[in-house]
Tab-separated table of C-alpha atoms in Angstrom:
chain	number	residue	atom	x	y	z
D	1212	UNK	CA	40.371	63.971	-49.132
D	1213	UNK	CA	39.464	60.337	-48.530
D	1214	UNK	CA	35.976	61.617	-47.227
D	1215	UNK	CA	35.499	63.742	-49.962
D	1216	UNK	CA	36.375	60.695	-52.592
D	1217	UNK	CA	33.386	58.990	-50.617
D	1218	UNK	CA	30.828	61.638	-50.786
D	1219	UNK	CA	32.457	61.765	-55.043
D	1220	UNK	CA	31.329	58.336	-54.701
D	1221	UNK	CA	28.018	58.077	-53.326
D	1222	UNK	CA	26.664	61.665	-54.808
D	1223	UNK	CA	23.530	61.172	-57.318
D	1224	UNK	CA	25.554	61.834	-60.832
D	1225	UNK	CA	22.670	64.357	-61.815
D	1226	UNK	CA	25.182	66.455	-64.091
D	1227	UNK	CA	26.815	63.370	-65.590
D	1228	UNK	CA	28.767	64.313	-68.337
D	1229	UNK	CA	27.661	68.259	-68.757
D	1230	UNK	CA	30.275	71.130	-68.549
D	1231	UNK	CA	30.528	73.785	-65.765
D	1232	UNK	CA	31.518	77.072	-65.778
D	1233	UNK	CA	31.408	78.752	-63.044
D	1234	UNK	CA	33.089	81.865	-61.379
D	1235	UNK	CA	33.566	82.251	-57.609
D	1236	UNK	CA	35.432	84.698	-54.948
D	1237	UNK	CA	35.945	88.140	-55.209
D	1238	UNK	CA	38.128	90.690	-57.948
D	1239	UNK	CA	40.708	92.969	-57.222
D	1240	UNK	CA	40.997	95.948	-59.422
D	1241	UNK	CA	43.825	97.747	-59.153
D	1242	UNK	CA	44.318	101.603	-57.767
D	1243	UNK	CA	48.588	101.078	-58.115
D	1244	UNK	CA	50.775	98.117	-57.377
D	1245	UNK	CA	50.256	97.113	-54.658
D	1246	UNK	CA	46.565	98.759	-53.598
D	1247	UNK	CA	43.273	98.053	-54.860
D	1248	UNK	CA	39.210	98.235	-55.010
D	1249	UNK	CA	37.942	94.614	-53.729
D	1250	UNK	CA	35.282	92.656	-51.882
D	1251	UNK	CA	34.517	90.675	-48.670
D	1252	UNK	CA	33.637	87.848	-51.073
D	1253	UNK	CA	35.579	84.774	-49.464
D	1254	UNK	CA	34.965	82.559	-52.153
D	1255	UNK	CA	33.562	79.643	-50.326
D	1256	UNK	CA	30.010	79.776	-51.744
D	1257	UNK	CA	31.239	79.415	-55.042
D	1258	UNK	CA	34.209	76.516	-54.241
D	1259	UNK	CA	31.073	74.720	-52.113
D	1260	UNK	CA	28.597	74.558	-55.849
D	1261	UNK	CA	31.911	73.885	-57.707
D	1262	UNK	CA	32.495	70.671	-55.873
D	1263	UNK	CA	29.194	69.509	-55.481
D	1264	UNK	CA	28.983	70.044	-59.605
D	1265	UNK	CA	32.049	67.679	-59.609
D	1266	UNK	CA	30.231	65.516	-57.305
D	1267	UNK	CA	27.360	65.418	-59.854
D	1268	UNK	CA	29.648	64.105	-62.496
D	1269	UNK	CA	30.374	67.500	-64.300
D	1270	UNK	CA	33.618	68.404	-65.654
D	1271	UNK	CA	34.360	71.408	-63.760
D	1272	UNK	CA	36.253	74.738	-65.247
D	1273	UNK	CA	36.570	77.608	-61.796
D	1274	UNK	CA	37.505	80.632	-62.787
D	1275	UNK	CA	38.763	82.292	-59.173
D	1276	UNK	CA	39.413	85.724	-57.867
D	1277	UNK	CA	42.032	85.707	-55.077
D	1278	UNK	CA	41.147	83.647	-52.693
D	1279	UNK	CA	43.167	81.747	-49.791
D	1280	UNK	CA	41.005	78.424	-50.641
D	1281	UNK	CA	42.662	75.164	-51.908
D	1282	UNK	CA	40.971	73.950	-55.418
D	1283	UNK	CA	38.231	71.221	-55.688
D	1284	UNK	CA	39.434	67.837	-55.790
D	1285	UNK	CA	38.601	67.138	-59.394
D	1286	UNK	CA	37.915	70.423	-60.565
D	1287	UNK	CA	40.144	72.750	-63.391
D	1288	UNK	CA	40.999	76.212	-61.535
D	1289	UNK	CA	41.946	79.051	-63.220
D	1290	UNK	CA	43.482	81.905	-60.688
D	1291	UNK	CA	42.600	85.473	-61.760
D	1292	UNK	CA	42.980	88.567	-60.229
D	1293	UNK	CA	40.763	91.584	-62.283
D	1294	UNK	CA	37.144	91.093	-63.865
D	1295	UNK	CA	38.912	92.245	-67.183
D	1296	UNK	CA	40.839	89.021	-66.431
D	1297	UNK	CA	38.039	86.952	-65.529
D	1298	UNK	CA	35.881	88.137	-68.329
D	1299	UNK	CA	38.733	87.047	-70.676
D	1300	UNK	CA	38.602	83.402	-69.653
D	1301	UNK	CA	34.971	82.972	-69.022
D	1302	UNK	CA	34.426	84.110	-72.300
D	1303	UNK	CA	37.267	82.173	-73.995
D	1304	UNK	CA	35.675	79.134	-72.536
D	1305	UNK	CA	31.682	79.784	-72.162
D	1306	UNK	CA	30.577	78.350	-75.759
D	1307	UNK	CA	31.675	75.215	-75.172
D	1308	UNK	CA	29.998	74.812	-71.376
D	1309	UNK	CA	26.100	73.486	-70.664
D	1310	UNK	CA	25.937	75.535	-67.596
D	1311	UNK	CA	27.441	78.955	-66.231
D	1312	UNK	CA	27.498	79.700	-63.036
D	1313	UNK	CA	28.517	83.364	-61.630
D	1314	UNK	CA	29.519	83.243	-58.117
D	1315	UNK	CA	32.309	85.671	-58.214
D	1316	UNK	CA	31.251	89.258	-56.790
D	1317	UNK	CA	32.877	91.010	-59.773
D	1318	UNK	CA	33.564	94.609	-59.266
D	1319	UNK	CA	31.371	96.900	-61.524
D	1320	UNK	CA	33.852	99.329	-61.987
D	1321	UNK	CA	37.659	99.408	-62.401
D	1322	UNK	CA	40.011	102.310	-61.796
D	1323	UNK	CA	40.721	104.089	-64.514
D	1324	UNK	CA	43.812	106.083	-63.847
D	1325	UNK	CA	45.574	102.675	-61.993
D	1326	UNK	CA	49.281	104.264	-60.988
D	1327	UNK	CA	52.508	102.333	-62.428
D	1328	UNK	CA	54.375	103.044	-59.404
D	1329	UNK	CA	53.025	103.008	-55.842
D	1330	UNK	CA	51.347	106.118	-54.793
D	1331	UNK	CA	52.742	108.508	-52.717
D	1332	UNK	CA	51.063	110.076	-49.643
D	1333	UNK	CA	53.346	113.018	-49.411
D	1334	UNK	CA	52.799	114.180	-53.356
D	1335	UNK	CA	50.060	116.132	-54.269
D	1336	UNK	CA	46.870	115.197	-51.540
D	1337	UNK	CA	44.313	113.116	-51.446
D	1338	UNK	CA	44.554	110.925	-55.237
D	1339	UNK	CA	41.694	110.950	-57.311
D	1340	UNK	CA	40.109	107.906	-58.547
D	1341	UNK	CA	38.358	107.353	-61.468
D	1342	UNK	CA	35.982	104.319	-61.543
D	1343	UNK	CA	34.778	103.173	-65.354
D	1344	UNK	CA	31.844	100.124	-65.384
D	1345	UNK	CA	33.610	96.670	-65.993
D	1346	UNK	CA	31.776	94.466	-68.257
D	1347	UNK	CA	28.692	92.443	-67.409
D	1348	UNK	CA	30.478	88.959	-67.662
D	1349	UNK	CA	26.954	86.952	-66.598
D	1350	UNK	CA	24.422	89.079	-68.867
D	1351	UNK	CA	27.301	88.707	-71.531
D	1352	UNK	CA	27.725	84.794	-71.469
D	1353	UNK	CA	23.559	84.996	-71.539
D	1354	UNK	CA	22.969	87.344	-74.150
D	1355	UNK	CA	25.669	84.756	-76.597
D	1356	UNK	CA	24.185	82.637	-79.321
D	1357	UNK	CA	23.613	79.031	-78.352
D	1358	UNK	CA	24.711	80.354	-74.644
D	1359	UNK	CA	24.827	78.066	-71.333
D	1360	UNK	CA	21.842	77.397	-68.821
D	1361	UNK	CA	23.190	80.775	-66.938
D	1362	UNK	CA	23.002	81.355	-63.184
D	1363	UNK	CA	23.295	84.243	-61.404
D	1364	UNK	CA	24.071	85.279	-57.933
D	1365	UNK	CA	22.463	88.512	-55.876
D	1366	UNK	CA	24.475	89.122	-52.719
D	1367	UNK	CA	22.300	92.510	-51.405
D	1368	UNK	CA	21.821	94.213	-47.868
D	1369	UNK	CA	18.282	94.394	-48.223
D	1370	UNK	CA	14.956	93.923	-50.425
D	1371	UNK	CA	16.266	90.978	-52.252
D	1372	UNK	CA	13.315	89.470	-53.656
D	1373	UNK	CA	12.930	92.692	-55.261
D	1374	UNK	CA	16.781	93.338	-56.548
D	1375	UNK	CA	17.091	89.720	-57.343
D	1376	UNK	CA	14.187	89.325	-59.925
D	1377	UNK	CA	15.208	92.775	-61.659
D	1378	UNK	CA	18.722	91.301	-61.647
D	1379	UNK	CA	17.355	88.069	-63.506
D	1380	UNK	CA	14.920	89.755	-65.579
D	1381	UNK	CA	17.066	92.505	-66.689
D	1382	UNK	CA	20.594	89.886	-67.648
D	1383	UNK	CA	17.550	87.272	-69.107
D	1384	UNK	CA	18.806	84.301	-67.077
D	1385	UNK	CA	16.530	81.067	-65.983
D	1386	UNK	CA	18.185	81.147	-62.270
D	1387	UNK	CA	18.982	82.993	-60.039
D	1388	UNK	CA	20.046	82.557	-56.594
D	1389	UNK	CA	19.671	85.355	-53.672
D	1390	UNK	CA	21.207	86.296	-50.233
D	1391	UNK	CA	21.406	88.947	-47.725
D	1392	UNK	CA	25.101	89.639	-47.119
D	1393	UNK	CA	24.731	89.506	-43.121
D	1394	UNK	CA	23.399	85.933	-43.561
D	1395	UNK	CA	26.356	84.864	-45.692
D	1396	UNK	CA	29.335	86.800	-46.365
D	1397	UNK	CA	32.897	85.142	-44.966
D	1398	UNK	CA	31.126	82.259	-42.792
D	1399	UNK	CA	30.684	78.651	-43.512
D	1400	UNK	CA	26.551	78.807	-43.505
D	1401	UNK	CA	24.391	81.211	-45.693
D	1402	UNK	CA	20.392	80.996	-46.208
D	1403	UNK	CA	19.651	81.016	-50.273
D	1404	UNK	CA	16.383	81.330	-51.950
D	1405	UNK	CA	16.534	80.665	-55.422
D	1406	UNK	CA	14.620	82.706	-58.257
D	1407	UNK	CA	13.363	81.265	-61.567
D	1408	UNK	CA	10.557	81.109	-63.664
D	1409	UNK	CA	7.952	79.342	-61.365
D	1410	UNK	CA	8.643	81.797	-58.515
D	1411	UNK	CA	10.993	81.865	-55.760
D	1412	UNK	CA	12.027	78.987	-53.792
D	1413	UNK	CA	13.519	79.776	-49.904
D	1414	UNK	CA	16.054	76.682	-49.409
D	1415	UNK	CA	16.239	76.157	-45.158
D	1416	UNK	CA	19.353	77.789	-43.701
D	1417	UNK	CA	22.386	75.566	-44.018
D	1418	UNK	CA	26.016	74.969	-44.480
D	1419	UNK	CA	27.437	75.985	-47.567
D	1420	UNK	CA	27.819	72.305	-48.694
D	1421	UNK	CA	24.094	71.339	-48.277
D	1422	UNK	CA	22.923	74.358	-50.048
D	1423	UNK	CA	25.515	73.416	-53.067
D	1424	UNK	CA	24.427	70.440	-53.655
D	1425	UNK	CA	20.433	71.497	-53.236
D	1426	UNK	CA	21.307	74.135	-56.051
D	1427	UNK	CA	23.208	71.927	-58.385
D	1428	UNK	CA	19.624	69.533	-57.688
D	1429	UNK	CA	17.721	72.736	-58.537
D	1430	UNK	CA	19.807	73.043	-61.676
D	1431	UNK	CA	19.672	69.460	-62.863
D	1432	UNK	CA	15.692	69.831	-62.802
D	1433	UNK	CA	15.620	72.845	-64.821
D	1434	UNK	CA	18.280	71.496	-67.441
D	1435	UNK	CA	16.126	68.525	-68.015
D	1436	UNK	CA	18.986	66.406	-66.067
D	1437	UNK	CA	17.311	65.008	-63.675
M	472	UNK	CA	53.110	72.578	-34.099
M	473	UNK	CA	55.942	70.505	-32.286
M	474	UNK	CA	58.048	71.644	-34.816
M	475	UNK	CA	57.446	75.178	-33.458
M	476	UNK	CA	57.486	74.110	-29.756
M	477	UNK	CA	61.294	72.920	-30.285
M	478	UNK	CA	62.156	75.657	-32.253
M	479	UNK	CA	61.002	78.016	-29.632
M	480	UNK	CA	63.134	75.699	-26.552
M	481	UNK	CA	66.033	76.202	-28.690
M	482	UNK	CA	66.185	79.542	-29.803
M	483	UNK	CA	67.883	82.530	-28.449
M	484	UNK	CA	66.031	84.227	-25.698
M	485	UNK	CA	66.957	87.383	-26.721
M	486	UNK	CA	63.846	89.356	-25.988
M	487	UNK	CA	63.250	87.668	-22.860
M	488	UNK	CA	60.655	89.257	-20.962
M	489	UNK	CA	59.999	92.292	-23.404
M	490	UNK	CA	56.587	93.351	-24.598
M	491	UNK	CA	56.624	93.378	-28.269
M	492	UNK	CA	53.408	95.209	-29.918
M	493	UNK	CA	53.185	94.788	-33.718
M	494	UNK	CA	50.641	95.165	-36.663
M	495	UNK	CA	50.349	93.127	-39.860
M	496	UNK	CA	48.351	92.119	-42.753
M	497	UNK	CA	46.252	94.500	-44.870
M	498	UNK	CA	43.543	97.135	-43.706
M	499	UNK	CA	39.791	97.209	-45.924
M	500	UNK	CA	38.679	100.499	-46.050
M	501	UNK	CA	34.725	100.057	-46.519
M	502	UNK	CA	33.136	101.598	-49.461
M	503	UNK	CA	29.884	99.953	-48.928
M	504	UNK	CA	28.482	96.586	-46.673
M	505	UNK	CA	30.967	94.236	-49.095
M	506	UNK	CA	33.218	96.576	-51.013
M	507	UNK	CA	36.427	98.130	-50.073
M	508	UNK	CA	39.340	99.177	-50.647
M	509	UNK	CA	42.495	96.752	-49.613
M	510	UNK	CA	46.108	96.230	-50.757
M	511	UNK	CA	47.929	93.200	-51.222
M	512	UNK	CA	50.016	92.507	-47.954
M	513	UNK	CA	49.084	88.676	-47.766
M	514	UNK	CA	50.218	89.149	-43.777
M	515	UNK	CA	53.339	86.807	-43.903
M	516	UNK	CA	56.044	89.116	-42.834
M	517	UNK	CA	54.102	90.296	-40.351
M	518	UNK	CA	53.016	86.968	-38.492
M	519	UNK	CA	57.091	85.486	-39.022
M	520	UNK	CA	57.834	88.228	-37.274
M	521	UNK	CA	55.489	87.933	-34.407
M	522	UNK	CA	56.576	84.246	-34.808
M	523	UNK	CA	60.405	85.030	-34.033
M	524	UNK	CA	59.439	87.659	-31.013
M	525	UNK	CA	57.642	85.069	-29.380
M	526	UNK	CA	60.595	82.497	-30.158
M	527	UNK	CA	63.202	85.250	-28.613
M	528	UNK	CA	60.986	84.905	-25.293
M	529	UNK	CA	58.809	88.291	-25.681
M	530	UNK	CA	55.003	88.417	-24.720
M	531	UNK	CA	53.729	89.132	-28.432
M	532	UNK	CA	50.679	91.092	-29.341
M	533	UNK	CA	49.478	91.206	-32.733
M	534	UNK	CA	46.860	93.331	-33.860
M	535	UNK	CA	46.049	92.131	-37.288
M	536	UNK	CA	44.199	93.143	-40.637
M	537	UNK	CA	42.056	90.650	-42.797
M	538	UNK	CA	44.304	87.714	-43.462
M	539	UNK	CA	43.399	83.839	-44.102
M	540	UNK	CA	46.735	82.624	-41.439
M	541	UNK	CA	46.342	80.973	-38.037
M	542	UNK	CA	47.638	82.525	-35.153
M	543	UNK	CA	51.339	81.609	-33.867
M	544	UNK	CA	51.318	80.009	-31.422
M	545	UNK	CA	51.687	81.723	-27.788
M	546	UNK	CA	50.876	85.260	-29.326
M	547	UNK	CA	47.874	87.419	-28.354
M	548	UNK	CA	45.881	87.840	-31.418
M	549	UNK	CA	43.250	90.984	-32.845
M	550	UNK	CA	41.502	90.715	-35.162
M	551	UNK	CA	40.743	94.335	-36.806
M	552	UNK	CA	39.394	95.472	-40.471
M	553	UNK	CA	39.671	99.037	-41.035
M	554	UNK	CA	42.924	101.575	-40.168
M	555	UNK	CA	40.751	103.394	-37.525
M	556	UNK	CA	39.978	100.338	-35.920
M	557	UNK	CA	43.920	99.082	-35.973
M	558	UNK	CA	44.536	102.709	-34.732
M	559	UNK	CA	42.119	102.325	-31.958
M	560	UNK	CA	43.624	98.256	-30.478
M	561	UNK	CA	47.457	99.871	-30.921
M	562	UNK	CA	46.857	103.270	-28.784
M	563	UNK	CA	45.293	101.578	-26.321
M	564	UNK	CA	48.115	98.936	-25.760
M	565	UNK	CA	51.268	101.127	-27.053
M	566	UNK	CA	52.283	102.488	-23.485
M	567	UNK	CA	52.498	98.938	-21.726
M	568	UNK	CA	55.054	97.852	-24.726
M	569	UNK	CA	58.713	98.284	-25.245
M	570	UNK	CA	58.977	97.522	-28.985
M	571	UNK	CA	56.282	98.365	-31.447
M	572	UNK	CA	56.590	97.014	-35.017
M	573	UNK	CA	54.612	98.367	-37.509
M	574	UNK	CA	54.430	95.853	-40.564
M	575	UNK	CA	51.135	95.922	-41.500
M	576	UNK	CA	49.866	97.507	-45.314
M	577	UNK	CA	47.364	100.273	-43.120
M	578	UNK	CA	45.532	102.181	-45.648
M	579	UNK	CA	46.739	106.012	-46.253
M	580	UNK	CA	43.410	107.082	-46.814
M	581	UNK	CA	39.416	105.679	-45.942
M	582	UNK	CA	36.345	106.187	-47.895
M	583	UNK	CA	34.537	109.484	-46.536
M	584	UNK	CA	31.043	108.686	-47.963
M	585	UNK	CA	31.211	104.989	-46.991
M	586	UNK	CA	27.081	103.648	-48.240
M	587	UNK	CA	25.008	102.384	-45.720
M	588	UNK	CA	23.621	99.937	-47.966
M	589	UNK	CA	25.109	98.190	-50.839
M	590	UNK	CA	25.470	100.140	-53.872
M	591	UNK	CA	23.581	99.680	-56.920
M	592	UNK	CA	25.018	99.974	-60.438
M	593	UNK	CA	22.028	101.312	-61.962
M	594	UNK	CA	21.218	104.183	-59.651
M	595	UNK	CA	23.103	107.319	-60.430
M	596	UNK	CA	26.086	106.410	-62.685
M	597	UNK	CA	29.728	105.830	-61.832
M	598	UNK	CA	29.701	106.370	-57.738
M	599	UNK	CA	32.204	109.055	-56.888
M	600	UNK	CA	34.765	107.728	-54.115
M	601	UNK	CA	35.833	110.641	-51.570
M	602	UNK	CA	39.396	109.562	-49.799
M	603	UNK	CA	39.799	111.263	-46.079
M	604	UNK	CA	43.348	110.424	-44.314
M	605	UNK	CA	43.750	107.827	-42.213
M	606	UNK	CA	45.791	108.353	-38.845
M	607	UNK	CA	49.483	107.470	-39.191
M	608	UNK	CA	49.815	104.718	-36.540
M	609	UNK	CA	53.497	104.354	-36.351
M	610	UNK	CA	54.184	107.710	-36.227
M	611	UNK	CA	51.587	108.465	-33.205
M	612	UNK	CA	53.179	106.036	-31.453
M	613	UNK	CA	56.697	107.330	-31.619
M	614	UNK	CA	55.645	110.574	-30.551
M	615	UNK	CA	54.065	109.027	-27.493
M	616	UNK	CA	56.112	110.397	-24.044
M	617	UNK	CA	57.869	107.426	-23.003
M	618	UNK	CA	57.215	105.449	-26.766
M	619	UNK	CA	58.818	102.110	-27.153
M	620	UNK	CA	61.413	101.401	-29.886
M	621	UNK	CA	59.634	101.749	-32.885
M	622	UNK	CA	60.309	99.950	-36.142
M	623	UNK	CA	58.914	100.427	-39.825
M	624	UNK	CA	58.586	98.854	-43.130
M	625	UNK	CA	58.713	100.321	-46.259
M	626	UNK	CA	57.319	98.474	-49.127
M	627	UNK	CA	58.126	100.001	-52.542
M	628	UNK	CA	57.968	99.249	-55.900
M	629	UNK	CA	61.194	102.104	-57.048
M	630	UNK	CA	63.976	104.283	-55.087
M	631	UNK	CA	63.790	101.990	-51.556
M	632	UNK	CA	66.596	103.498	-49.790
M	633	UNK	CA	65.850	107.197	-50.397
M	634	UNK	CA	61.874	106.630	-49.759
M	635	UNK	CA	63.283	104.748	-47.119
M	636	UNK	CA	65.122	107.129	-45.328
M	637	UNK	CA	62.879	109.590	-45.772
M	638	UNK	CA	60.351	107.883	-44.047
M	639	UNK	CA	62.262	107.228	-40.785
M	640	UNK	CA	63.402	110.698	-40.600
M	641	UNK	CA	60.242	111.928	-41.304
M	642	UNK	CA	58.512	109.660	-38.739
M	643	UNK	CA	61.672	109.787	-36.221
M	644	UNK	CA	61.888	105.817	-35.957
M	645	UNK	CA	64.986	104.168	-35.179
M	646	UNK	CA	65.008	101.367	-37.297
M	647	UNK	CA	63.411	100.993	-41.198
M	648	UNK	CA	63.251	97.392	-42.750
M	649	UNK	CA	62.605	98.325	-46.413
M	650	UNK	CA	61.592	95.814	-49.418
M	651	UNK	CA	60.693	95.964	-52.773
M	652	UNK	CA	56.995	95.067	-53.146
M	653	UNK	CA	57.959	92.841	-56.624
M	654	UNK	CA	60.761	90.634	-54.207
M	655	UNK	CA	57.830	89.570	-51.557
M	656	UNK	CA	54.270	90.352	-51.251
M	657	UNK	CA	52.016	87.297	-51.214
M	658	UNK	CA	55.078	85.030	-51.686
M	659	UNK	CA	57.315	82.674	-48.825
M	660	UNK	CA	60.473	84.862	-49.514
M	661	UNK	CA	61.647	88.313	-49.521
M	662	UNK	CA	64.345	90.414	-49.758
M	663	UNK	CA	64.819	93.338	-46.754
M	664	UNK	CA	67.159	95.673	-46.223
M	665	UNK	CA	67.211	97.330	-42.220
M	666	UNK	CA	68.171	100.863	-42.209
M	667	UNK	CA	69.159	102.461	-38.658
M	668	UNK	CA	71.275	105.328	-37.570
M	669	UNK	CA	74.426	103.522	-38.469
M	670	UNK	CA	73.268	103.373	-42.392
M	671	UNK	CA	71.939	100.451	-44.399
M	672	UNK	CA	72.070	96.387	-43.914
M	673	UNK	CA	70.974	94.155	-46.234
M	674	UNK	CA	69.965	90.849	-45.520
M	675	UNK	CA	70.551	87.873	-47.931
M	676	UNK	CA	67.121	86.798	-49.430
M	677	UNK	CA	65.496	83.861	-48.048
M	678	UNK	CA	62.451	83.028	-46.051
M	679	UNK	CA	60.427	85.276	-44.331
M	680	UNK	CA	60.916	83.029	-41.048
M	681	UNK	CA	64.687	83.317	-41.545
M	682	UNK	CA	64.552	87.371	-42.411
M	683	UNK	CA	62.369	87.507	-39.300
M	684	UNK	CA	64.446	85.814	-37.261
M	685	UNK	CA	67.282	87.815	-38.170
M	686	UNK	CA	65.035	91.343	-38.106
M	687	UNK	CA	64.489	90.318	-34.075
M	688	UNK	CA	67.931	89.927	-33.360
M	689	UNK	CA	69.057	93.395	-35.326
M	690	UNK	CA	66.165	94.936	-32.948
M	691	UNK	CA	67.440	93.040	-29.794
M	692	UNK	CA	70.869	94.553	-30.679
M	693	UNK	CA	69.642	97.771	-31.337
M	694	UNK	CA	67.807	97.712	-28.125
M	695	UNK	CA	70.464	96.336	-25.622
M	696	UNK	CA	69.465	92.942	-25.345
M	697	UNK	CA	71.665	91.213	-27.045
């Protein structure tokens, strides 16, 4: 804690003053009470670029998926569990933030026919389930009047230049950043190459930390912050 | 971690010497590279339990599902994801152990068309999700010529003792400890009752150290060490 006060202390306040929103970690949608459709997201990319905001001098709103992580020192978390949920309070809160940041691997779809009662093996076979699309919480904050600088994250398995520019063309966002899932998912490095307007930028493989912080740089320079 | 070193001098040695095999935590069935499906069994019970075994003076090996806890200390720890894979680490080790606890969440069913590559909302509409049993661990190993003593959980959400019951009889275990899934998953606490040939036992609610503590001794009972 004392080391991270230090690093609070020293950090460039390049987002002095401007509001963050920003999701992070996975969502859990719910097949019956206690089962459910989820992700290997382990929410540390996201807690990483929500400190290193607070570092910058944001004020810092994380909306989280379950996750075992402790919260930012300095940072407003707000523990959800389904993207229904966490489309509520993102969009409660997204008109009055500078900057949205989507970190969280929100599930596209949701069960449909989610059971009361826990689901029995013995009764009736194999269950069915019925998967209906969530909504798009990061093209919806963007498409908003007056919306926040919006960022976007593409986690894919392969051709992510490719899926990541669609993904930024098609939601109209100014940034987004891209990794392959074997480089990143669960550890405490990734490799990130960010995607905007002038073309894509490769950041050097690094902890989790470093790469926040080069982001939130990355950010500041296209808000005009820095 | 002193703390645990004197509480393990001072306990009981009640299991001294015995092999205790046990499972806990969740299983992720793989729908594609990151999604899955999971429950909610935050892996608690399962590691106090493996916890008090070791305490009583057994050599403890856990074979355990995604979970965000540290190993106890003294017990052999695997790391598995998927019910196959759990299946796989318990048959192998089930005949050199004389108690096998089965407390972790293992998934009833896997993902037949698991994806190769991550799935992409836009291609092809709502994917459809085909379920293929999983093995039933616990009940493989009681059928095992020469099985150790085998002991359940039942986590339900309605009608514990009779899907209790049911369950033991229908898997020919000696010893069921049943709880409702809204008195203890994720939490500290938890309510269990034990039921065994000689009917039901309930256990006053408190910590899942103390209810673990208390499960080992019923077991050591049960099995003629105590």
């Amino acid at each position: 804690e004392i080391v991270e006060q230090v690093i609070d202390f020293l950090a460039a306040k390049c987002l002095a003053g401007r509001r963050v929103l920003l999701t992070a970690g996975p969502t859990f949608e719910a097949i019956d009470p206690v089962r459910g459709i989820t992700n290997l997201s382990s929410g540390r990319m996201g807690y990483a670029i929500a400190r290193a905001a607070r570092q910058a001098g944001a004020e810092v709103t994380l909306v989280s998926g379950p996750v075992a992580l402790a919260a930012p020192l300095g940072v407003e978390r707000i523990m959800v569990r389904s993207a229904l949920d966490m489309h509520g309070v993102v969009m409660a809160r997204a008109a009055a933030s500078d900057i949205f940041i989507g970190v969280a691997a929100v599930a596209d779809y949701r069960v449909a026919n989610a059971a009361e009662h826990k689901l029995k093996k013995d009764h009736g076979g194999v269950p069915a389930i019925e998967l209906v699309e969530n909504p798009d919480i990061l093209a919806e904050v963007a498409a908003m009047p007056g919306a926040p600088f919006c960022v976007g994250f593409a986690a894919e398995s392969r051709n992510l230049e490719e899926y990541a520019q669609a993904k930024r063309q098609k939601k109209k966002i100014p940034l987004i950043a891209g990794n392959l899932i074997q480089d990143g998912f669960g550890g405490d490095d990734n490799r990130l190459v960010l995607f905007d307007d002038h073309g894509s930028h490769p950041l050097a493989p690094a902890s989790k930390d470093v790469l926040a912080r080069q982001l939130i740089e990355h950010i500041a320079r296209l808000t005009g912050n820095l």
